[in-house]
Short mmCIF file of N, CA and C in Angstrom, two decimals:
data_model
loop_
_atom_site.label_atom_id
_atom_site.label_comp_id
_atom_site.label_asym_id
_atom_site.label_seq_id
_atom_site.Cartn_x
_atom_site.Cartn_y
_atom_site.Cartn_z
N MET A 14 23.69 -34.77 85.23
CA MET A 14 23.24 -34.18 84.90
C MET A 14 22.52 -33.01 85.37
N THR A 15 22.50 -32.12 85.58
CA THR A 15 21.27 -31.23 86.66
C THR A 15 20.71 -30.65 85.43
N PRO A 16 19.52 -31.01 85.84
CA PRO A 16 18.24 -30.37 84.70
C PRO A 16 18.50 -28.67 84.66
N LEU A 17 18.10 -28.55 83.67
CA LEU A 17 17.95 -26.87 83.13
C LEU A 17 16.81 -26.25 84.11
N HIS A 18 15.64 -27.20 83.93
CA HIS A 18 14.56 -26.29 84.76
C HIS A 18 14.71 -26.57 86.03
N ILE A 19 13.54 -25.60 87.08
CA ILE A 19 13.94 -25.82 88.48
C ILE A 19 12.25 -26.06 89.26
N GLU A 20 11.86 -26.60 90.05
CA GLU A 20 11.01 -27.14 90.75
C GLU A 20 10.13 -26.19 90.75
N THR A 21 9.13 -25.83 90.62
CA THR A 21 7.92 -24.85 90.44
C THR A 21 6.65 -25.31 91.33
N PRO A 22 6.37 -24.02 91.85
CA PRO A 22 5.15 -24.25 93.43
C PRO A 22 3.71 -25.24 92.48
N LEU A 23 3.31 -25.18 93.53
CA LEU A 23 1.92 -26.04 93.13
C LEU A 23 1.02 -24.92 94.38
N ILE A 24 -0.37 -24.17 93.50
CA ILE A 24 -0.65 -23.15 94.52
C ILE A 24 -1.92 -23.62 94.24
N GLU A 25 -2.99 -23.54 95.28
CA GLU A 25 -4.39 -23.74 94.91
C GLU A 25 -5.37 -22.60 94.52
N SER A 26 -6.03 -23.12 93.51
CA SER A 26 -6.81 -21.80 92.97
C SER A 26 -8.26 -21.79 93.93
N ARG A 27 -8.27 -21.24 94.53
CA ARG A 27 -9.97 -21.01 95.48
C ARG A 27 -11.03 -20.78 94.70
N PRO A 28 -10.69 -19.75 93.35
CA PRO A 28 -11.43 -19.41 92.59
C PRO A 28 -12.24 -21.10 92.00
N LEU A 29 -11.30 -21.40 91.47
CA LEU A 29 -11.42 -22.84 90.10
C LEU A 29 -11.80 -23.87 91.18
N SER A 30 -11.27 -23.93 92.71
CA SER A 30 -11.55 -25.13 93.50
C SER A 30 -13.40 -24.91 93.95
N ALA A 31 -13.25 -23.62 94.19
CA ALA A 31 -14.63 -23.24 94.47
C ALA A 31 -16.13 -23.90 93.65
N CYS A 32 -15.71 -23.46 91.97
CA CYS A 32 -16.57 -23.66 91.14
C CYS A 32 -16.66 -24.95 90.75
N SER A 33 -15.70 -25.99 91.16
CA SER A 33 -15.43 -27.47 90.46
C SER A 33 -15.72 -28.61 91.54
N GLU A 34 -15.80 -27.39 93.24
CA GLU A 34 -16.28 -28.53 94.22
C GLU A 34 -15.64 -29.38 94.61
N ARG A 35 -14.48 -28.66 94.08
CA ARG A 35 -12.72 -30.18 94.31
C ARG A 35 -11.80 -29.06 94.39
N ARG A 36 -10.53 -29.95 94.85
CA ARG A 36 -9.49 -28.65 94.80
C ARG A 36 -8.71 -28.91 93.43
N VAL A 37 -8.72 -27.59 93.47
CA VAL A 37 -7.66 -27.65 91.74
C VAL A 37 -6.74 -26.96 92.16
N TRP A 38 -5.02 -27.40 91.64
CA TRP A 38 -4.03 -26.82 91.70
C TRP A 38 -3.43 -26.44 90.52
N LEU A 39 -2.55 -25.07 90.56
CA LEU A 39 -2.25 -24.67 89.53
C LEU A 39 -0.28 -24.88 89.27
N LYS A 40 -0.15 -25.47 88.23
CA LYS A 40 1.16 -25.46 88.54
C LYS A 40 2.11 -24.48 87.80
N MET A 41 3.08 -23.34 88.82
CA MET A 41 3.53 -22.37 88.07
C MET A 41 4.95 -22.24 87.00
N GLU A 42 4.40 -22.55 86.31
CA GLU A 42 5.89 -23.07 84.86
C GLU A 42 6.04 -21.69 84.54
N ALA A 43 5.47 -21.07 84.51
CA ALA A 43 5.98 -19.51 84.06
C ALA A 43 6.98 -19.01 85.32
N PHE A 44 7.39 -19.09 86.49
CA PHE A 44 8.41 -19.29 87.14
C PHE A 44 9.91 -19.74 86.54
N GLN A 45 9.75 -20.90 85.40
CA GLN A 45 11.14 -21.30 84.74
C GLN A 45 12.06 -20.36 84.57
N PRO A 46 12.92 -20.40 84.56
CA PRO A 46 13.79 -19.25 83.82
C PRO A 46 13.47 -18.85 82.37
N SER A 47 12.94 -19.55 81.74
CA SER A 47 12.47 -19.14 80.39
C SER A 47 11.00 -18.74 80.12
N GLY A 48 10.40 -19.18 81.19
CA GLY A 48 9.27 -18.35 81.69
C GLY A 48 8.15 -19.23 81.20
N SER A 49 8.19 -20.69 80.88
CA SER A 49 7.44 -21.63 80.51
C SER A 49 7.78 -23.09 80.79
N PHE A 50 6.99 -23.96 80.61
CA PHE A 50 6.79 -25.51 80.39
C PHE A 50 7.69 -25.84 80.04
N LYS A 51 7.85 -25.03 78.76
CA LYS A 51 8.85 -25.57 77.41
C LYS A 51 9.93 -26.29 77.99
N LEU A 52 10.68 -25.37 78.42
CA LEU A 52 11.99 -25.90 79.05
C LEU A 52 12.28 -27.43 79.35
N ARG A 53 11.61 -27.48 80.17
CA ARG A 53 11.26 -28.86 80.88
C ARG A 53 11.71 -29.79 79.84
N GLY A 54 11.26 -30.23 78.88
CA GLY A 54 11.46 -31.44 77.42
C GLY A 54 12.63 -31.23 76.50
N ILE A 55 12.29 -29.53 76.59
CA ILE A 55 13.24 -28.96 75.08
C ILE A 55 15.06 -28.93 76.19
N GLY A 56 15.47 -29.00 76.75
CA GLY A 56 16.22 -28.55 78.61
C GLY A 56 16.66 -29.84 77.74
N SER A 57 15.82 -30.95 78.38
CA SER A 57 16.63 -32.02 78.57
C SER A 57 17.15 -32.70 77.27
N ALA A 58 16.29 -32.27 76.03
CA ALA A 58 16.86 -32.79 74.46
C ALA A 58 18.14 -32.01 74.29
N CYS A 59 18.08 -30.43 74.69
CA CYS A 59 19.36 -30.00 74.24
C CYS A 59 20.82 -30.72 75.54
N GLN A 60 20.42 -30.89 76.49
CA GLN A 60 21.07 -31.40 77.42
C GLN A 60 21.79 -33.20 76.20
N GLU A 61 21.25 -33.52 76.18
CA GLU A 61 20.94 -34.46 75.37
C GLU A 61 22.32 -34.53 74.11
N TYR A 62 21.54 -34.00 73.35
CA TYR A 62 22.35 -33.38 72.40
C TYR A 62 23.58 -32.50 72.45
N ALA A 63 23.83 -32.10 73.55
CA ALA A 63 25.09 -31.77 73.88
C ALA A 63 26.25 -32.34 74.20
N ARG A 64 25.58 -33.38 75.05
CA ARG A 64 26.35 -34.57 75.45
C ARG A 64 26.88 -35.14 74.02
N ARG A 65 25.98 -35.36 73.13
CA ARG A 65 26.56 -35.91 71.74
C ARG A 65 27.53 -35.41 71.04
N GLY A 66 27.71 -33.87 71.60
CA GLY A 66 29.02 -33.25 70.94
C GLY A 66 28.07 -32.15 69.66
N ALA A 67 26.71 -31.83 69.82
CA ALA A 67 25.99 -30.72 69.03
C ALA A 67 27.02 -29.35 68.99
N ALA A 68 27.27 -28.94 68.16
CA ALA A 68 27.80 -27.68 67.59
C ALA A 68 26.92 -26.58 67.99
N ARG A 69 25.25 -26.73 67.63
CA ARG A 69 24.98 -25.35 67.56
C ARG A 69 23.62 -26.22 67.42
N PHE A 70 22.64 -25.47 68.32
CA PHE A 70 20.82 -25.83 68.66
C PHE A 70 20.32 -24.67 67.42
N LEU A 71 19.59 -25.69 66.63
CA LEU A 71 18.43 -24.72 65.91
C LEU A 71 17.03 -25.04 65.72
N SER A 72 16.10 -23.73 66.30
CA SER A 72 15.04 -23.82 66.24
C SER A 72 14.21 -23.10 65.38
N SER A 73 12.59 -24.42 64.99
CA SER A 73 11.94 -23.10 64.14
C SER A 73 10.72 -22.46 64.62
N SER A 74 11.25 -22.03 65.96
CA SER A 74 9.86 -21.35 67.12
C SER A 74 10.78 -20.32 67.22
N GLY A 75 9.78 -18.92 67.37
CA GLY A 75 10.68 -17.37 67.55
C GLY A 75 9.64 -17.73 69.17
N GLY A 76 8.51 -18.37 69.96
CA GLY A 76 7.94 -18.67 70.73
C GLY A 76 8.64 -19.09 72.15
N ASN A 77 7.52 -19.68 72.75
CA ASN A 77 8.34 -20.21 73.91
C ASN A 77 9.27 -21.16 73.91
N ALA A 78 8.97 -22.18 73.01
CA ALA A 78 10.22 -23.18 72.32
C ALA A 78 11.19 -22.46 71.66
N GLY A 79 11.32 -21.65 71.10
CA GLY A 79 12.67 -20.88 70.30
C GLY A 79 13.09 -20.15 72.12
N ILE A 80 12.72 -19.63 72.84
CA ILE A 80 13.16 -19.38 74.05
C ILE A 80 13.77 -20.10 74.85
N ALA A 81 13.23 -21.30 74.94
CA ALA A 81 13.48 -22.30 76.17
C ALA A 81 15.10 -22.94 74.92
N VAL A 82 14.85 -22.73 74.01
CA VAL A 82 16.32 -23.48 73.10
C VAL A 82 17.47 -22.37 73.46
N ALA A 83 16.95 -21.17 73.04
CA ALA A 83 18.00 -20.30 73.68
C ALA A 83 18.75 -19.93 74.79
N TYR A 84 17.74 -20.52 76.07
CA TYR A 84 17.87 -20.54 77.44
C TYR A 84 18.75 -21.63 77.39
N ALA A 85 18.61 -22.23 77.21
CA ALA A 85 19.37 -24.08 77.44
C ALA A 85 20.86 -23.82 76.59
N GLY A 86 20.86 -23.37 75.01
CA GLY A 86 22.48 -23.11 75.04
C GLY A 86 23.21 -22.62 75.53
N ARG A 87 22.63 -21.24 75.52
CA ARG A 87 23.35 -20.33 76.48
C ARG A 87 23.75 -20.96 78.36
N GLN A 88 22.97 -21.44 78.60
CA GLN A 88 23.10 -22.60 79.84
C GLN A 88 24.56 -23.72 79.65
N LEU A 89 24.25 -23.82 78.13
CA LEU A 89 25.04 -24.89 77.83
C LEU A 89 26.40 -24.60 76.79
N GLY A 90 26.40 -23.52 76.85
CA GLY A 90 27.54 -22.98 75.68
C GLY A 90 27.53 -23.51 74.16
N VAL A 91 26.00 -23.57 73.93
CA VAL A 91 26.05 -23.88 72.89
C VAL A 91 25.75 -22.74 71.68
N PRO A 92 25.78 -22.31 70.94
CA PRO A 92 25.41 -21.77 69.82
C PRO A 92 24.05 -21.78 69.50
N VAL A 93 23.18 -21.13 69.48
CA VAL A 93 21.54 -20.88 69.07
C VAL A 93 21.20 -20.21 67.79
N ILE A 94 20.67 -20.81 67.01
CA ILE A 94 19.65 -19.72 65.82
C ILE A 94 18.63 -20.58 66.24
N VAL A 95 17.49 -19.18 65.61
CA VAL A 95 16.12 -19.65 66.01
C VAL A 95 15.88 -18.51 64.50
N CYS A 96 14.85 -19.68 63.93
CA CYS A 96 14.23 -19.20 63.09
C CYS A 96 13.05 -18.97 63.34
N GLY A 97 12.25 -17.54 63.32
CA GLY A 97 10.73 -17.33 63.62
C GLY A 97 10.17 -16.66 62.91
N GLY A 98 8.95 -16.36 63.28
CA GLY A 98 7.78 -15.17 62.45
C GLY A 98 8.02 -13.98 62.36
N ALA A 99 7.02 -13.36 62.14
CA ALA A 99 6.76 -11.66 62.75
C ALA A 99 6.99 -12.16 63.96
N THR A 100 6.03 -12.93 64.50
CA THR A 100 4.81 -12.52 66.22
C THR A 100 6.28 -13.52 67.28
N ALA A 101 7.40 -13.26 66.96
CA ALA A 101 8.65 -13.79 67.40
C ALA A 101 8.91 -13.25 68.58
N THR A 102 9.33 -13.17 69.59
CA THR A 102 9.74 -12.32 70.91
C THR A 102 11.66 -12.21 71.07
N ILE A 103 11.74 -11.46 69.99
CA ILE A 103 13.11 -11.04 69.90
C ILE A 103 13.53 -11.04 70.64
N GLU A 104 13.25 -9.95 71.80
CA GLU A 104 13.78 -9.49 72.66
C GLU A 104 14.37 -10.34 73.79
N GLN A 105 13.61 -11.07 74.28
CA GLN A 105 13.89 -12.65 75.03
C GLN A 105 14.99 -13.66 74.39
N LEU A 106 14.90 -13.93 72.83
CA LEU A 106 15.60 -14.58 72.36
C LEU A 106 17.31 -13.86 72.48
N LEU A 107 17.35 -12.83 72.23
CA LEU A 107 18.50 -11.98 72.12
C LEU A 107 18.95 -12.02 73.38
N GLU A 108 18.06 -11.94 74.76
CA GLU A 108 18.32 -11.83 75.93
C GLU A 108 19.38 -13.07 76.40
N TRP A 109 19.19 -14.41 75.94
CA TRP A 109 19.45 -15.78 76.09
C TRP A 109 20.73 -15.69 75.05
N SER A 110 21.15 -14.71 74.37
CA SER A 110 22.36 -14.62 73.42
C SER A 110 21.90 -15.90 72.02
N ALA A 111 20.44 -15.95 71.47
CA ALA A 111 20.36 -16.66 70.40
C ALA A 111 20.12 -15.55 69.07
N GLN A 112 20.99 -16.24 68.02
CA GLN A 112 21.22 -15.46 66.58
C GLN A 112 19.23 -16.05 66.25
N PHE A 113 18.60 -14.65 65.77
CA PHE A 113 17.44 -14.60 65.21
C PHE A 113 17.26 -14.45 63.81
N ASP A 114 16.85 -15.34 62.76
CA ASP A 114 16.65 -15.44 61.89
C ASP A 114 15.49 -15.18 61.46
N ALA A 115 14.49 -14.37 60.93
CA ALA A 115 13.29 -14.22 60.72
C ALA A 115 13.03 -14.84 59.23
#
């Protein structure tokens, strides 16, 4: 099965390289469709559970992890419920068609 995450570039940080006197590379995980590296592991787990026949996904995080679950669910056609606190990123969760329960 094709992963839900994308390959992201490495970019050398010239300021950090200069400070540390060695090359420092930054992995640009913000370029992931969900906006963070969380999609790598969560996407893989969601694909496995969808393969096993999961009827829905439930996330206890309204942050980057919840956004990754919402994105994975949308891509896989599995409904998602996200239970998050007051600091949840509701707009992003709704963008991926997740049901949000505060």
